[in-house]
Short mmCIF file of C-alpha atoms in Angstrom, two decimals:
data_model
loop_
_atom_site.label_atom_id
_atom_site.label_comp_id
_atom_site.label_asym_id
_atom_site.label_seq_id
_atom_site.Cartn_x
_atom_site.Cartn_y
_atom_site.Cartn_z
CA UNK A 1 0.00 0.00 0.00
CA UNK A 2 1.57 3.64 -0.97
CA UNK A 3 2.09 5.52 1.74
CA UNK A 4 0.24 8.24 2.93
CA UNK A 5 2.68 10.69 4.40
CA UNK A 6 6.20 10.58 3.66
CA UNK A 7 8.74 11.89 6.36
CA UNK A 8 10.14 14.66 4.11
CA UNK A 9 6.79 16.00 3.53
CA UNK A 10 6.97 16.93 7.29
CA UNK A 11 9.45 19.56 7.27
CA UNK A 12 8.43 20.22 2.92
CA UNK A 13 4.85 21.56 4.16
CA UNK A 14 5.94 23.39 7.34
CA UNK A 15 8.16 25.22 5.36
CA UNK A 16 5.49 26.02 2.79
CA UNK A 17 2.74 26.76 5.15
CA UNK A 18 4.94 29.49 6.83
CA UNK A 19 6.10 30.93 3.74
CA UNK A 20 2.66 31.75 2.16
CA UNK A 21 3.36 31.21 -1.29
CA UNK A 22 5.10 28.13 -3.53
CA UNK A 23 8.05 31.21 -4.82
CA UNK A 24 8.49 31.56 -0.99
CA UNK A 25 8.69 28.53 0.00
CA UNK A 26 11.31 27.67 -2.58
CA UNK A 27 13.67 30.53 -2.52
CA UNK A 28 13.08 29.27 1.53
CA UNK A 29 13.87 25.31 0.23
CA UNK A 30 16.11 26.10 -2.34
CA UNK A 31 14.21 24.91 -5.39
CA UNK A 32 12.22 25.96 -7.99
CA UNK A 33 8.65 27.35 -7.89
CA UNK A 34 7.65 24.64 -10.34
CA UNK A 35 9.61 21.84 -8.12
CA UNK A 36 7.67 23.09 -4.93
CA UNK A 37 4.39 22.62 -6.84
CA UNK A 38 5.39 19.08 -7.92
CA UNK A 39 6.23 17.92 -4.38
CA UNK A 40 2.99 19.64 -3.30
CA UNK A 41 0.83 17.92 -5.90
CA UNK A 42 2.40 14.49 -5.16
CA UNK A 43 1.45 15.00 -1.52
CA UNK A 44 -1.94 16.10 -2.22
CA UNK A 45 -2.15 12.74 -4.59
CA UNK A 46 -1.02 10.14 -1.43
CA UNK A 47 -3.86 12.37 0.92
CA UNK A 48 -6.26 11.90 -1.62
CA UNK A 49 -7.68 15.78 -0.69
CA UNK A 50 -6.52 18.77 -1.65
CA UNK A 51 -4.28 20.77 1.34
CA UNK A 52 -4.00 23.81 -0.81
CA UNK A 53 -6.18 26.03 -2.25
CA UNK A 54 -3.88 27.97 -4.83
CA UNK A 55 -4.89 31.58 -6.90
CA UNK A 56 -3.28 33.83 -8.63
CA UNK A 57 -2.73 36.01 -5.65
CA UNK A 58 -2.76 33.59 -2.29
CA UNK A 59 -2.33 30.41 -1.05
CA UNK A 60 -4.73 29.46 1.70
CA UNK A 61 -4.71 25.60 3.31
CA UNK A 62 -7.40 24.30 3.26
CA UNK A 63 -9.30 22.27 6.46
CA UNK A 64 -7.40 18.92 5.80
CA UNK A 65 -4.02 21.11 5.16
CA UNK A 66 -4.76 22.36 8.80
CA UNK A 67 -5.19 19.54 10.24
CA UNK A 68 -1.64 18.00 7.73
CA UNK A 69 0.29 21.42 9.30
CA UNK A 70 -1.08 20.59 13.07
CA UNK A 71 0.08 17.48 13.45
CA UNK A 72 3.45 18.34 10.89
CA UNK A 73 4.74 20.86 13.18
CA UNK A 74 3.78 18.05 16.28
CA UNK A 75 5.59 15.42 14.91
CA UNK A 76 8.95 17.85 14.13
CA UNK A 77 8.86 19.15 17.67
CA UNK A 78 9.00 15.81 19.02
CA UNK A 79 11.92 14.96 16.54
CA UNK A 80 13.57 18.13 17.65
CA UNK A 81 12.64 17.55 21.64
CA UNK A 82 14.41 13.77 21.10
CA UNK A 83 17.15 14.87 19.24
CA UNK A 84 17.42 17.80 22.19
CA UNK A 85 17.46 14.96 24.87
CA UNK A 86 20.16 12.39 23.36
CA UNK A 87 22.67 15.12 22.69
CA UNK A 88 21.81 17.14 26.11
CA UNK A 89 24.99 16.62 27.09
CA UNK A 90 26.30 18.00 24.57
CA UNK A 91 25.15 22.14 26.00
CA UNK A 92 26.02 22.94 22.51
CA UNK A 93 23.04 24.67 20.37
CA UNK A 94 22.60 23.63 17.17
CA UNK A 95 19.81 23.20 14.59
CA UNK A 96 17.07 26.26 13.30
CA UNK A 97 15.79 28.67 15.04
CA UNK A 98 12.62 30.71 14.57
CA UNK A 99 12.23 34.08 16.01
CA UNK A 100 9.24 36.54 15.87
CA UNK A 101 9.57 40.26 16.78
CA UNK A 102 8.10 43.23 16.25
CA UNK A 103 8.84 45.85 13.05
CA UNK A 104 11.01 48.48 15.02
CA UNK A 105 12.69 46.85 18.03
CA UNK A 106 13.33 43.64 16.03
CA UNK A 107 15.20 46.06 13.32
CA UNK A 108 16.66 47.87 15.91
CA UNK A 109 17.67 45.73 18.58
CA UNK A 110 16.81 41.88 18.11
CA UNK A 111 18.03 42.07 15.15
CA UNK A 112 21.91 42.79 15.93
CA UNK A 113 21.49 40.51 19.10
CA UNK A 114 21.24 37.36 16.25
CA UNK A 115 24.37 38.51 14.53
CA UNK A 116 25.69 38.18 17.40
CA UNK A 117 24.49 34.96 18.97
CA UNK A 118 25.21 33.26 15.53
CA UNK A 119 28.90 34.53 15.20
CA UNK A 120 28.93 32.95 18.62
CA UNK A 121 26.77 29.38 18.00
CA UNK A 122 27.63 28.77 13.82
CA UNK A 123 25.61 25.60 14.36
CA UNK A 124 22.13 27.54 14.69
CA UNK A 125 20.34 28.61 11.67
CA UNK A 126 17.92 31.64 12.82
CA UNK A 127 15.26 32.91 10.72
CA UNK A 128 13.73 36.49 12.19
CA UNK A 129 9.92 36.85 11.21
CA UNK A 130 9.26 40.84 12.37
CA UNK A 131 5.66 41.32 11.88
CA UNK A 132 3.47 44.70 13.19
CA UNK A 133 0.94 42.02 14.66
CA UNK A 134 2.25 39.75 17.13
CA UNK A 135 1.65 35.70 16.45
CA UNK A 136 -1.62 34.11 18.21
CA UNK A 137 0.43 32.65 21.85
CA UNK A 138 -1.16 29.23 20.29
CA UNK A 139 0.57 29.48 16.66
CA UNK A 140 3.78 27.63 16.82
CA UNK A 141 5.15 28.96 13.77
CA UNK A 142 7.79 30.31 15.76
CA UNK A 143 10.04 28.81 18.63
CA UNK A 144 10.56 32.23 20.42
CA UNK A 145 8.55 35.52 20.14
CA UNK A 146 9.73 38.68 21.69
CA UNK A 147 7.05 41.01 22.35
CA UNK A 148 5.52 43.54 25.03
CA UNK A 149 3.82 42.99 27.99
CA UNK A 150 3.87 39.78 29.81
CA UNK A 151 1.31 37.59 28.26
CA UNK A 152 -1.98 36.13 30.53
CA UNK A 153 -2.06 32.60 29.00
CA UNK A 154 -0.12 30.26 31.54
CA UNK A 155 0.53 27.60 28.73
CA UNK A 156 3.50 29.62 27.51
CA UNK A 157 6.58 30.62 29.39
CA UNK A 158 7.11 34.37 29.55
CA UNK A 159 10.93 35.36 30.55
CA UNK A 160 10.83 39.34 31.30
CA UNK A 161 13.98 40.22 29.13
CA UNK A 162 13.96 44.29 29.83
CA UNK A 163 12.23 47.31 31.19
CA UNK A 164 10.28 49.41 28.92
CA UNK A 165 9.51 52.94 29.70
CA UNK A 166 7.44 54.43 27.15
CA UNK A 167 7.95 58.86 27.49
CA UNK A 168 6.08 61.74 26.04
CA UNK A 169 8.06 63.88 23.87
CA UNK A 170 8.46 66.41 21.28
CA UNK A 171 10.58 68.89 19.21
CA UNK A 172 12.10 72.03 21.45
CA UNK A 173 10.69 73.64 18.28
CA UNK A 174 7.14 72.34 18.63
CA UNK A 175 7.00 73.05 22.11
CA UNK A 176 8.45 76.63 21.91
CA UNK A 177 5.19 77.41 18.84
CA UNK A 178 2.43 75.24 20.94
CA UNK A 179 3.81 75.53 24.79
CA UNK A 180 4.45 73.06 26.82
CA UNK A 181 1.52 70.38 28.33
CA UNK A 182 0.93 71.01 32.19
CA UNK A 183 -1.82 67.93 32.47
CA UNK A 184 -2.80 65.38 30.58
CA UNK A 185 -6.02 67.16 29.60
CA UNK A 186 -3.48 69.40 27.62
CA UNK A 187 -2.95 67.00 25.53
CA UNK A 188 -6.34 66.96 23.45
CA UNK A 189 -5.20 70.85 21.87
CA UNK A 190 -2.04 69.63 20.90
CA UNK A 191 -1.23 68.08 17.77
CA UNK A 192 -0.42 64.14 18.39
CA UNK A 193 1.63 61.80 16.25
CA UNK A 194 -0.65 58.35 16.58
CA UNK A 195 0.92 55.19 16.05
CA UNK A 196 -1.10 51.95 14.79
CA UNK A 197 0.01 49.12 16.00
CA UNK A 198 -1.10 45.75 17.08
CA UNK A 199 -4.68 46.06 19.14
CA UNK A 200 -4.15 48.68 21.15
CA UNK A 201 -7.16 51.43 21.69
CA UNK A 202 -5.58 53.66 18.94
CA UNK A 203 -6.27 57.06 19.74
CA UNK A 204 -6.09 57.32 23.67
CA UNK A 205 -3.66 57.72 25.81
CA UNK A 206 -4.34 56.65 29.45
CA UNK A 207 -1.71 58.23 31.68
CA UNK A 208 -1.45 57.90 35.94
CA UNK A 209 0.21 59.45 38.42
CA UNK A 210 1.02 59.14 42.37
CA UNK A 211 0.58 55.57 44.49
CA UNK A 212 -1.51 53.71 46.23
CA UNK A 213 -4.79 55.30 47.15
CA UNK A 214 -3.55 58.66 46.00
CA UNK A 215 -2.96 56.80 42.42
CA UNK A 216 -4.62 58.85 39.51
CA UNK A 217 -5.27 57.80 36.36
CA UNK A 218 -6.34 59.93 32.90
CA UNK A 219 -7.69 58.84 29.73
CA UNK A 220 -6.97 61.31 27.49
CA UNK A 221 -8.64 60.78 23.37
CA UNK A 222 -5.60 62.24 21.28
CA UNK A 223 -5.96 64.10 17.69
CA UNK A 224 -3.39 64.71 14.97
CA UNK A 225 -2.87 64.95 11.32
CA UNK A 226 -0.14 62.23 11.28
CA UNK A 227 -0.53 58.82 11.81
CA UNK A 228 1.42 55.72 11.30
CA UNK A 229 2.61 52.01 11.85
CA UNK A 230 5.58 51.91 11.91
CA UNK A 231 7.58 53.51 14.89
CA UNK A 232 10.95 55.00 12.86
CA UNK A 233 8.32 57.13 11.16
CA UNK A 234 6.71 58.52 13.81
CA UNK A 235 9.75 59.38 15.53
CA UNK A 236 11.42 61.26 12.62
CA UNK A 237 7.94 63.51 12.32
CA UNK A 238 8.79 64.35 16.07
CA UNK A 239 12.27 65.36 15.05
CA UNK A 240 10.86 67.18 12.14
CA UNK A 241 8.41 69.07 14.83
CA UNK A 242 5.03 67.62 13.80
CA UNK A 243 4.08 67.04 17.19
CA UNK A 244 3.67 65.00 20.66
CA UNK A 245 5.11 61.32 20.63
CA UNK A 246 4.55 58.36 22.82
CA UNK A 247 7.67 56.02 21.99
CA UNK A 248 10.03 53.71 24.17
CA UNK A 249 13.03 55.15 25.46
CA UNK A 250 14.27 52.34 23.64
CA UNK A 251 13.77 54.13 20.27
CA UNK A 252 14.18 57.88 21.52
CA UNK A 253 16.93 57.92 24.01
CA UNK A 254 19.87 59.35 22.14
CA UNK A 255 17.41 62.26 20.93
CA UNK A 256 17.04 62.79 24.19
CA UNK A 257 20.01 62.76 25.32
CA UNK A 258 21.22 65.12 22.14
CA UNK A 259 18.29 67.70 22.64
CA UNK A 260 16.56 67.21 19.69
CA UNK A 261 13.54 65.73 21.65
CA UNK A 262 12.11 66.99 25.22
CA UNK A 263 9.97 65.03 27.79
CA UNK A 264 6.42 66.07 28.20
CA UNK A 265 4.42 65.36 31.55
CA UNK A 266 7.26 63.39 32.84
CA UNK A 267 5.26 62.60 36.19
CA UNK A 268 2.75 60.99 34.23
CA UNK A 269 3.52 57.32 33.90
CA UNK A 270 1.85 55.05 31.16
CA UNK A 271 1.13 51.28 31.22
CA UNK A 272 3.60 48.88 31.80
CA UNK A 273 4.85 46.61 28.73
CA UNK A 274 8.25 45.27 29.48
CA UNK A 275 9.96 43.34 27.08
CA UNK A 276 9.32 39.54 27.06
CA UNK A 277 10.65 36.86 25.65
CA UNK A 278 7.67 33.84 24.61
CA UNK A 279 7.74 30.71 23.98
CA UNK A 280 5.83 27.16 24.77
CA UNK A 281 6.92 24.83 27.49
CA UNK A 282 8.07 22.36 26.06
CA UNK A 283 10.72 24.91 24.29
CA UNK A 284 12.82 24.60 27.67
CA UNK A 285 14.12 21.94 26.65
CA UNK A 286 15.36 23.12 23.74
CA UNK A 287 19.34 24.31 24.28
CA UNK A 288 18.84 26.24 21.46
CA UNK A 289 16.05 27.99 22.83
CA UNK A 290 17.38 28.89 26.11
CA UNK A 291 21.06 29.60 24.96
CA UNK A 292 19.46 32.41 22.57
CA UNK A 293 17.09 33.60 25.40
CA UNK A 294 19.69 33.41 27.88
CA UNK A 295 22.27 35.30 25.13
CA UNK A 296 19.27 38.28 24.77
CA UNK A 297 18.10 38.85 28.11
CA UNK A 298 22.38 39.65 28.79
CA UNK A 299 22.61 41.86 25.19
CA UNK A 300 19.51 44.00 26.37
CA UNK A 301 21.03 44.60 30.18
CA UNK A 302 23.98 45.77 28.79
CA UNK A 303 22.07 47.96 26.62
CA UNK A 304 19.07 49.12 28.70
CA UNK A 305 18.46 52.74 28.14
CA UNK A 306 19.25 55.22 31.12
CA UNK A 307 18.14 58.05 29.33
CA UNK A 308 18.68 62.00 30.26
CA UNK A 309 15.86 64.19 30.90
CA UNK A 310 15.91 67.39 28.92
CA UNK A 311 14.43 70.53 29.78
CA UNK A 312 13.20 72.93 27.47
CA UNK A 313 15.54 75.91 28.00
CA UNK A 314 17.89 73.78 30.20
CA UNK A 315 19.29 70.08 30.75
CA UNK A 316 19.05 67.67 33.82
CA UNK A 317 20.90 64.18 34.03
CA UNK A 318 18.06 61.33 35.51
CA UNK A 319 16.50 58.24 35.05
CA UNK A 320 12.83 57.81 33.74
CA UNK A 321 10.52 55.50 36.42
CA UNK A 322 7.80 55.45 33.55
CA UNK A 323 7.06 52.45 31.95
CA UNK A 324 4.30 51.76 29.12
CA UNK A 325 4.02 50.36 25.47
CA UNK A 326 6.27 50.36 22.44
#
């Protein structure tokens, strides 16, 4: 009897699935769009159903192509887990590696922490997804995920890599034409640079302030002419004296430090998203896994931004205690 499933087709339609297209996947496999359409045919001939559904401008799986990639990606992660266990004593990582992060701080920062770990570990193969959206906690297209804000589901492990502090700021220039914000309620006549990104309320800032029972907080609806998704953008309109920012002192801290930008309301604090790095349980086992987490949570101490306050009309050296969303 022919077989149904074929151990390469494993890996062949994991690779395919995350790709989203048959040129993808073979610039990703190293073959030809027309061989990555004959291997998926063949496979689609042993099912005996269609996992594809193919048009001129998608590729979409179809229910039984779920259900193929479900139990695919299964059956690799318990090759990988095995392989993990018999050569544990090994402590050396090895094998691929797929990381998720987010548009600007996976340019910015995750980004050069790979170079890194891979001039360090040769035997790893990484592949950095950044995406604006974050991956659903239960897609395991991706062995670790660094995102913001400590997830609530309990089936994944969530290592706090870094603080975030997210500041107010703007141009000396904009703030010398408008004035400078004295409350949060301020806010709503100034002009705002909004940021679109992943399912935040877009459009409202909520900012507190004191402790305890004395603890305040203010929701504040911003408006604006300029609005964007991606963070680089937003912060080079601030330069160019567009308007108030909300950005990481991740992203804004040499402007800071140079001048060019000034803190607004800087005893008004904003949510807390600290930097996390995500991934499932069973990932612990993976040397790979916790020899690049291990290798990121050190690259991002070293580098954790200490920013200086600046003053309009004068400069102060300090740390920000604020802490919010990238």
């Amino acid at each position: 009897m022919q077989d149904t499933v074929l151990p390469a087709d494993l890996r062949f339609f994991s690779v395919l699935a995350m790709a989203g297209s048959l040129s993808a996947a073979g610039r990703e496999l190293g073959l030809t769009t027309a061989a990555v359409s004959k291997h998926l045919t063949l496979m689609e001939a042993r099912a005996g159903v269609p996992l594809v559904n193919r048009t001129t401008r998608r590729m979409m799986l179809t229910p039984e192509g779920e259900l193929y990639l479900e139990h695919a990606r299964r059956i690799l992660d318990q090759i990988d887990e095995l392989s993990e266990l018999l050569g544990s004593s090994k402590r050396r990582p090895e094998g691929l590696l797929r990381v998720n992060a987010t548009l600007g701080f996976g340019r910015s920062h995750v980004a050069p922490v790979i170079s890194k770990f891979v001039t360090r570990h040769p035997q790893v193969s990484v592949q950095l997804q950044l995406s604006v959206m974050p991956p659903p906690l239960t897609e395991d297209s991706f062995d670790v995920c660094i995102r913001f804000g400590e997830p609530p589901d309990t089936r994944v492990v969530a290592r706090r890599l870094a603080s975030n502090a997210r500041l107010l700021c703007a141009s000396p220039d904009y703030l010398r034409r408008r004035g400078m914000p004295q409350t949060p309620h301020d806010l709503s006549k100034h002009n705002c640079v909004g940021i679109r990104q992943g399912d935040e309320a877009y459009g409202v800032w909520k900012l507190s302030s004191g402790s305890g029972a004395s603890r305040k907080t203010e929701t504040v609806k911003i408006r604006g002419n300029l609005t964007t998704n991606d963070g680089e953008i937003a912060v080079k309109w601030a330069l160019d004296g567009h308007g108030i920012l909300m950005r990481a002192e991740w992203d804004i801290r040499s402007y800071l430090e140079q001048g060019r930008l000034v803190q607004v309301l800087p005893g008004w604090q904003t949510p807390n998203a600290d930097i996390f790095a995500v991934y499932s349980q069973r990932q612990q086992l993976s040397t790979r896994v916790r020899s690049f987490v291990d290798f990121i949570a050190r690259e991002l101490a070293d580098t954790s931004p200490k920013p200086r306050i600046t003053v309009l009309g004068a400069r102060s050296t300090g740390t920000s205690k604020q802490r919010g969303k990238t």
